[in-house]
Coordinates of C-alpha atoms in Angstrom, one line a residue:
X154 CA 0.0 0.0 0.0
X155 CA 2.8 2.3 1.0
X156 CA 4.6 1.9 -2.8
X157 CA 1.1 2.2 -4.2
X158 CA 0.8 5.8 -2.3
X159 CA 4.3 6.6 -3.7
X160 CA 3.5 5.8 -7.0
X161 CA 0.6 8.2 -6.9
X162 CA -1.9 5.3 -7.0
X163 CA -4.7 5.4 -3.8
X164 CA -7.0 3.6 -5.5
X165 CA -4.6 0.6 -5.3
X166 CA -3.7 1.2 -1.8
X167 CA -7.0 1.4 -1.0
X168 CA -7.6 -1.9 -2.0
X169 CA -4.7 -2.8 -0.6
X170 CA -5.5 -1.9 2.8
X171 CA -9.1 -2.8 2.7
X172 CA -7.3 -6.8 2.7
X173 CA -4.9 -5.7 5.6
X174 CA -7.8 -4.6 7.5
X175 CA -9.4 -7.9 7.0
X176 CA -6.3 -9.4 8.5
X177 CA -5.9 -6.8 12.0
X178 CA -9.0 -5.0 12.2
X179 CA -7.6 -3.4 15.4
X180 CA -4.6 -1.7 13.8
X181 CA -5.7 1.8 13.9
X182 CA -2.5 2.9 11.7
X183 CA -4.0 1.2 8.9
X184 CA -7.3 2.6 9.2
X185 CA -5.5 5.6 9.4
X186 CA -3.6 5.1 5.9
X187 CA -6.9 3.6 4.2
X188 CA -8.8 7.2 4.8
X189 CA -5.9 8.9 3.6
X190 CA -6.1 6.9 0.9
X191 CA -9.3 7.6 0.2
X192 CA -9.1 11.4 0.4
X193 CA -6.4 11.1 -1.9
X194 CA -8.4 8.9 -5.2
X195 CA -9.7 11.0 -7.7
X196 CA -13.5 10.2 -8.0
X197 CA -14.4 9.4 -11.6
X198 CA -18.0 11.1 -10.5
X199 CA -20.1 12.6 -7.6
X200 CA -21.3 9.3 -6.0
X201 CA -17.7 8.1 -6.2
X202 CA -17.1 11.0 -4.6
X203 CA -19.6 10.5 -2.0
X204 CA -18.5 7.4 -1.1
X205 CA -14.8 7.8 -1.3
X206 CA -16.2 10.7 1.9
X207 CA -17.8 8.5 3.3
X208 CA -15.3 5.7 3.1
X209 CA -12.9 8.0 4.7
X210 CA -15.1 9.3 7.6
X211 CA -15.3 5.7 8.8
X212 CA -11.8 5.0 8.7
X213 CA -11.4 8.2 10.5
X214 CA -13.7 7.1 13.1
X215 CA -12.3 3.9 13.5
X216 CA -8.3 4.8 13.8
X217 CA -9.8 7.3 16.3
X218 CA -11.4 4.8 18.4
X219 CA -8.6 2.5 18.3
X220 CA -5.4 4.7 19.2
X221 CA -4.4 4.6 22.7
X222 CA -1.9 7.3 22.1
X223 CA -2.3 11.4 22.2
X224 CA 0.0 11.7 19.1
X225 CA -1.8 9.2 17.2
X226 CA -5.2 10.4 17.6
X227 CA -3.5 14.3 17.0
X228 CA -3.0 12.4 13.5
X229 CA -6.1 11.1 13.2
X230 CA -7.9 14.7 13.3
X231 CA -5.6 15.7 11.1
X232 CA -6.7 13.7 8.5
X233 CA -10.0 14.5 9.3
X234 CA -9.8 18.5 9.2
X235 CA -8.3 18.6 5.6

């Protein structure tokens, strides 16, 4: 997922994270990279779009729930102000 984000592809890491979620649902880094992710794919129209918001929200949420830390949940609002 990381190279994918490099390469300028979210929409891979996306996917990519989505199947490491499956794996650790409790790793709130990872539900922290999926809504960057998802903030960063380029909706191909309005309900994309929508969704992709939506998606991200809810990762938001989770890694929020999930951190233990003060520094990790600083970077989850973050994410969720831009």
């Amino acid at each position: 997922a990381r190279q994918s984000m490099q390469t300028n592809n979210p929409r891979d890491a996306a996917s990519k994270l989505i199947s490491a979620i499956a794996l650790a649902p409790d790793d709130a880094k990872t539900w922290r990279d999926l809504a960057r992710a998802a903030l960063a794919v380029q909706p191909s129209n309005s309900q994309e779009g929508a969704t992709l918001l939506r998606d991200a929200a809810s990762a938001i949420y989770n890694s929020y729930q999930l951190e233990r830390t003060t520094a990790g949940r600083a970077e989850t609002l973050t994410i969720m102000a831009r």
